[in-house]
Coordinates of C-alpha atoms in Angstrom, one line a residue:
X1 CA 159.8 129.7 73.6
X2 CA 157.0 127.4 72.2
X3 CA 157.2 123.7 71.6
X4 CA 157.3 122.6 67.9
X5 CA 156.9 118.9 66.4
X6 CA 160.2 117.3 65.5
X7 CA 161.6 118.2 62.3
X8 CA 165.2 117.0 60.8
X9 CA 165.0 120.7 59.3
X10 CA 165.2 122.4 62.5
X11 CA 168.3 123.3 63.8
X12 CA 169.7 124.8 67.1
X13 CA 171.1 128.3 65.8
X14 CA 174.0 127.7 68.5
X15 CA 175.1 124.0 68.4
X16 CA 173.2 123.1 65.3
X17 CA 171.5 119.8 67.5
X18 CA 168.0 118.9 66.3
X19 CA 165.7 121.8 68.0
X20 CA 162.2 122.1 68.9
X21 CA 161.9 125.6 70.5
X22 CA 161.1 128.8 68.9
X23 CA 161.9 132.5 69.8
X24 CA 158.5 133.5 70.7
X25 CA 159.6 137.3 70.0
X26 CA 160.1 136.9 66.3
X27 CA 158.5 133.5 65.3
X28 CA 155.9 133.7 62.5
X29 CA 157.5 137.6 61.4
X30 CA 158.0 138.1 57.7
X31 CA 161.4 137.1 56.8
X32 CA 161.5 140.1 53.8
X33 CA 161.8 137.1 51.3
X34 CA 158.6 135.9 51.3
X35 CA 158.5 133.2 54.4
X36 CA 158.4 133.7 57.8
X37 CA 161.1 133.9 60.4
X38 CA 162.0 131.1 62.6
X39 CA 165.0 130.6 65.0
X40 CA 165.2 127.4 66.8
X41 CA 167.2 126.3 69.8
X42 CA 167.5 122.8 71.6
X43 CA 167.4 124.5 74.9
X44 CA 166.6 127.6 77.2
X45 CA 170.6 127.4 77.6
X46 CA 171.5 127.8 74.1
X47 CA 168.9 130.7 73.5
X48 CA 170.2 132.7 76.6
X49 CA 173.9 132.2 75.0
X50 CA 172.5 133.3 71.7
X51 CA 170.4 136.5 72.8
X52 CA 173.3 139.0 72.5
X53 CA 173.4 138.1 68.8
X54 CA 169.7 137.4 68.3
X55 CA 168.5 140.5 69.9
X56 CA 169.4 142.5 67.2
X57 CA 168.2 140.5 64.4
X58 CA 165.2 139.9 67.1
X59 CA 164.3 143.4 67.1
X60 CA 164.7 143.8 63.3
X61 CA 162.3 140.9 62.6
X62 CA 159.4 142.7 64.9
X63 CA 159.8 146.1 63.4
X64 CA 159.6 144.2 59.9
X65 CA 156.4 142.8 60.8
X66 CA 155.0 146.1 62.0
X67 CA 155.7 148.1 58.4
X68 CA 154.0 144.7 56.7
X69 CA 151.2 145.3 58.8
X70 CA 151.4 149.3 58.4
X71 CA 151.5 148.6 54.4
X72 CA 148.2 146.1 54.6
X73 CA 146.1 148.6 57.0
X74 CA 147.5 151.3 54.4
X75 CA 146.1 149.2 51.4
X76 CA 143.1 148.3 52.7
X77 CA 141.9 151.6 53.7
X78 CA 143.0 153.5 50.4
X79 CA 141.0 150.7 48.6
X80 CA 138.3 151.3 51.1
X81 CA 138.6 155.4 50.2
X82 CA 138.8 154.9 46.8
X83 CA 135.6 152.7 46.4
X84 CA 133.7 155.4 48.6
X85 CA 134.7 158.4 46.2
X86 CA 134.2 156.9 43.0
X87 CA 132.5 159.1 40.5
X88 CA 132.4 157.6 37.1
X89 CA 130.3 156.0 35.0
X90 CA 131.5 152.5 33.1
X91 CA 129.3 151.3 30.4
X92 CA 131.3 148.3 29.3
X93 CA 134.9 147.0 29.7
X94 CA 137.2 144.2 27.8
X95 CA 140.5 142.9 27.7
X96 CA 142.6 142.3 24.4
X97 CA 146.1 141.3 23.8
X98 CA 147.5 144.1 22.3
X99 CA 150.7 146.8 21.8
X100 CA 150.4 149.6 23.9
X101 CA 152.2 152.9 23.1
X102 CA 153.5 154.7 26.6
X103 CA 153.4 158.4 25.0
X104 CA 155.3 159.7 28.0
X105 CA 158.3 157.4 27.5
X106 CA 157.9 156.3 23.9
X107 CA 157.8 152.7 24.4
X108 CA 155.5 149.9 23.8
X109 CA 153.8 147.6 26.2
X110 CA 152.4 143.9 24.9
X111 CA 150.2 141.8 26.6
X112 CA 146.8 142.2 28.7
X113 CA 145.3 145.8 28.0
X114 CA 141.9 146.5 29.6
X115 CA 139.8 148.9 28.1
X116 CA 137.2 150.7 30.1
X117 CA 134.7 152.8 28.3
X118 CA 133.1 155.5 30.2
X119 CA 129.8 156.6 30.0
X120 CA 127.6 159.9 30.1
X121 CA 126.5 160.4 33.4
X122 CA 122.3 161.3 34.1
X123 CA 122.3 165.0 34.1
X124 CA 119.3 164.8 36.6
X125 CA 121.3 162.7 39.1
X126 CA 122.8 165.4 41.6
X127 CA 125.1 162.8 43.2
X128 CA 129.0 163.7 43.0
X129 CA 129.6 160.4 44.1
X130 CA 128.2 156.8 42.3
X131 CA 128.6 153.3 43.9
X132 CA 131.3 151.5 42.4
X133 CA 130.2 148.9 39.3
X134 CA 130.4 146.0 41.5
X135 CA 128.0 144.2 39.0
X136 CA 130.7 144.7 35.9
X137 CA 133.9 143.7 37.9
X138 CA 132.8 141.0 40.5
X139 CA 136.4 139.7 41.4
X140 CA 137.8 141.3 44.3
X141 CA 141.1 141.9 42.4
X142 CA 139.7 143.1 39.5
X143 CA 137.8 145.8 41.3
X144 CA 141.2 147.0 43.0
X145 CA 143.2 147.0 39.7
X146 CA 140.1 149.6 38.5
X147 CA 140.0 151.3 42.0
X148 CA 143.5 152.3 41.5
X149 CA 144.2 153.3 37.9
X150 CA 146.3 156.2 37.7
X151 CA 145.8 157.0 41.7
X152 CA 149.5 156.6 43.0
X153 CA 149.7 160.6 43.7
X154 CA 146.0 160.4 45.2
X155 CA 147.0 157.7 47.2
X156 CA 149.9 159.6 48.5
X157 CA 147.6 162.9 49.3
X158 CA 145.0 160.8 50.6
X159 CA 146.7 158.5 53.0
X160 CA 149.9 160.9 53.7
X161 CA 148.8 161.3 57.6
X162 CA 147.5 157.3 57.8
X163 CA 151.3 156.7 56.8
X164 CA 153.0 158.9 59.5
X165 CA 150.9 157.7 62.0
X166 CA 151.2 154.3 61.1
X167 CA 154.9 154.7 60.9
X168 CA 155.5 156.5 64.0
X169 CA 157.5 154.7 66.5
X170 CA 159.6 152.9 63.7
X171 CA 163.0 154.2 63.4
X172 CA 162.7 154.1 59.5
X173 CA 163.6 157.2 56.7
X174 CA 161.0 157.2 54.0
X175 CA 161.0 159.3 50.8
X176 CA 158.4 159.4 48.1
X177 CA 159.8 158.0 44.7
X178 CA 158.7 158.9 41.5
X179 CA 159.4 156.4 38.9
X180 CA 158.9 154.6 35.4
X181 CA 158.1 151.0 35.7
X182 CA 158.7 147.9 33.6
X183 CA 157.0 144.7 32.9
X184 CA 153.6 145.1 34.1
X185 CA 151.4 142.4 34.0
X186 CA 148.6 144.3 32.7
X187 CA 147.6 147.7 31.8
X188 CA 144.3 149.8 32.2
X189 CA 143.3 152.1 28.9
X190 CA 140.2 154.3 29.7
X191 CA 137.9 155.8 26.8
X192 CA 135.7 159.0 27.0
X193 CA 132.2 158.6 26.3
X194 CA 133.0 160.3 22.5
X195 CA 135.8 157.6 21.9
X196 CA 139.0 159.7 22.9
X197 CA 141.3 157.5 24.7
X198 CA 143.3 158.5 27.9
X199 CA 146.5 158.4 28.4
X200 CA 147.7 155.4 30.2
X201 CA 151.4 156.5 32.0
X202 CA 154.2 154.7 32.9
X203 CA 155.1 157.0 35.7
X204 CA 154.2 155.6 39.1
X205 CA 154.6 156.9 42.5
X206 CA 155.8 154.8 45.7
X207 CA 157.4 155.2 49.2
X208 CA 160.9 154.2 49.8
X209 CA 161.3 152.8 53.2
X210 CA 164.7 152.6 55.0
X211 CA 165.1 150.6 58.3
X212 CA 167.6 151.0 61.1
X213 CA 168.4 147.7 60.3
X214 CA 169.7 148.6 56.8
X215 CA 166.7 146.9 55.3
X216 CA 164.7 148.6 52.6
X217 CA 161.7 148.2 51.2
X218 CA 158.9 149.7 49.1
X219 CA 155.6 150.7 49.8
X220 CA 153.1 150.6 46.9
X221 CA 149.4 151.5 47.5
X222 CA 148.0 151.5 43.8
X223 CA 150.0 148.6 42.2
X224 CA 147.1 146.4 41.4
X225 CA 146.5 148.7 38.3
X226 CA 149.5 147.1 36.8
X227 CA 148.5 143.7 38.0
X228 CA 150.9 143.7 41.0
X229 CA 148.4 142.0 43.7
X230 CA 149.6 141.1 47.4
X231 CA 151.3 142.8 49.8
X232 CA 151.9 146.3 49.7
X233 CA 155.2 146.1 50.9
X234 CA 158.1 144.6 48.8
X235 CA 161.9 144.1 49.6
X236 CA 163.3 147.1 47.7
X237 CA 166.2 145.1 46.0
X238 CA 162.9 142.9 44.5
X239 CA 160.7 145.8 43.7
X240 CA 163.6 147.6 41.8
X241 CA 164.8 144.3 39.8
X242 CA 161.3 143.4 38.9
X243 CA 159.3 146.7 38.5
X244 CA 161.5 149.6 38.1
X245 CA 163.0 151.0 34.6
X246 CA 164.0 154.3 36.0
X247 CA 163.9 156.4 39.3
X248 CA 163.0 159.8 38.0
X249 CA 163.2 161.4 41.1
X250 CA 162.7 161.2 44.9
X251 CA 161.3 164.0 47.5
X252 CA 160.6 164.3 51.3
X253 CA 157.1 163.0 52.7
X254 CA 154.1 164.9 51.6
X255 CA 155.7 166.9 48.3
X256 CA 154.2 164.7 46.0
X257 CA 150.7 165.7 47.6
X258 CA 151.2 169.6 47.5
X259 CA 152.4 168.8 43.9
X260 CA 149.2 167.5 43.2
X261 CA 147.1 170.0 44.9
X262 CA 149.0 172.6 42.7
X263 CA 148.2 170.9 39.7
X264 CA 144.4 170.7 39.9
X265 CA 144.2 174.2 41.1
X266 CA 145.1 174.8 38.0
X267 CA 143.0 172.8 35.8
X268 CA 139.6 174.6 35.9
X269 CA 136.3 174.8 38.0
X270 CA 135.3 170.9 37.6
X271 CA 138.9 169.7 39.1
X272 CA 138.6 172.5 41.9
X273 CA 135.3 170.9 42.9
X274 CA 136.9 167.4 42.6
X275 CA 139.7 168.5 44.9
X276 CA 137.1 170.2 47.5
X277 CA 135.5 166.9 47.8
X278 CA 138.4 164.9 47.8
X279 CA 139.8 166.9 50.8
X280 CA 136.8 167.1 52.6
X281 CA 136.8 163.3 52.2
X282 CA 140.3 163.0 53.5
X283 CA 139.9 165.3 56.5
X284 CA 136.9 163.6 57.7
X285 CA 138.6 160.0 56.9
X286 CA 141.2 161.3 59.2
X287 CA 138.9 162.3 62.0
X288 CA 137.5 158.9 61.6
X289 CA 140.7 157.2 62.2
X290 CA 141.7 159.0 65.3
X291 CA 138.2 158.7 67.0
X292 CA 138.7 154.8 66.1
X293 CA 142.2 155.1 68.0
X294 CA 140.5 157.0 70.7
X295 CA 137.9 154.6 71.5
X296 CA 140.0 151.2 70.6
X297 CA 143.6 151.1 70.3
X298 CA 146.5 153.5 68.8
X299 CA 147.7 152.1 65.7
X300 CA 151.2 152.1 67.4
X301 CA 149.9 149.4 69.7
X302 CA 147.8 147.7 67.1
X303 CA 150.6 146.9 64.8
X304 CA 152.4 145.4 67.7
X305 CA 149.8 143.3 69.0
X306 CA 149.9 139.5 68.8
X307 CA 148.4 138.1 65.4
X308 CA 145.2 137.5 66.9
X309 CA 144.4 140.7 68.4
X310 CA 145.8 142.5 65.2
X311 CA 143.4 140.5 62.8
X312 CA 140.4 141.2 65.6
X313 CA 141.4 145.0 65.6
X314 CA 141.7 145.4 61.9
X315 CA 138.3 143.8 61.1
X316 CA 136.9 146.3 63.8
X317 CA 138.8 149.1 62.3
X318 CA 137.2 148.3 58.4
X319 CA 133.9 147.7 60.0
X320 CA 134.0 151.3 61.6
X321 CA 135.9 153.3 58.5
X322 CA 133.4 151.4 56.2
X323 CA 130.4 152.9 58.2
X324 CA 132.2 156.4 58.5
X325 CA 132.9 156.2 54.9
X326 CA 129.1 155.8 54.1
X327 CA 128.3 158.8 56.2
X328 CA 131.4 161.2 54.4
X329 CA 130.0 159.7 51.1
X330 CA 126.3 161.1 51.9
X331 CA 127.6 164.3 53.2
X332 CA 129.7 165.0 50.0
X333 CA 126.4 163.7 47.8
X334 CA 124.2 166.2 50.0
X335 CA 126.9 169.2 49.4
X336 CA 127.2 168.8 46.0
X337 CA 123.3 168.5 45.1
X338 CA 123.0 171.7 47.3
X339 CA 125.8 173.7 45.3
X340 CA 124.5 172.3 42.0
X341 CA 128.2 171.0 40.8
X342 CA 128.2 167.8 39.4
X343 CA 130.8 165.7 36.9
X344 CA 129.7 165.5 33.7

């Protein structure tokens, strides 16, 4: 237990007297409601008396922390992957307040609409992958919104193995969930160089995670496209109430990725080449993650480390994977230039 400064707000969980000691094992873990866990005791005797009751809640709190940390790692690595695999030209963009018709559900959205105007690629430039236009989107939240546009299924494809590794050791059930969203904070509309508008969909895919404690969570890696910034993990009741209009279907882990691959293979040579590029990058990405764990620490151990150790570990991981993605990007551009395949 750790000694804390006296506060009239802290009461012993057993006798309800003033308490200044915290359970070390679960202190500071997410409480599932936007705060952190803090179980107080006035003495070691009260803590010992409460342990048969508290140990179940304590384990649930530590598992909850692992889940939140896993969501953070997956979210940050997916943004990094999306940045490295960026292959579009954006000439300009603006924001308007507008009514936007969702074609796929026949419903209107009223609010901020970001309009991205894509330009033509330079025909003598052979790189398949371009640098993300940070100069046009200097704010981190804006970058995340653009990088995740229409990419929820791509997130499940590229991060599938990582998600399985991160959740290994947790007693959870995971389902992929396809749904119609409601009440987004923003929408992004894209326009081709000829001015044709690309469809902005209200269909979104997330993970639904059920824990052995009975708690249930949403893991959303691409919510930033709707202005949903913040932790990738949200308690399911909150996510369902604030963001879900209709659940369309649920499926086993990996089925969304399989469906996406089948669709791309039927869309012509440019899409097949794009799939080859994404698959190559994903496989190299997974190899990089495996190598980092071999040299440093396996993810299950990192996720249960102290806060300081976790922060230091994730910093090293992101630094290594940034270098890794730069190498992968160079290899993809080299292969694409040699084959003569680029995206127009």
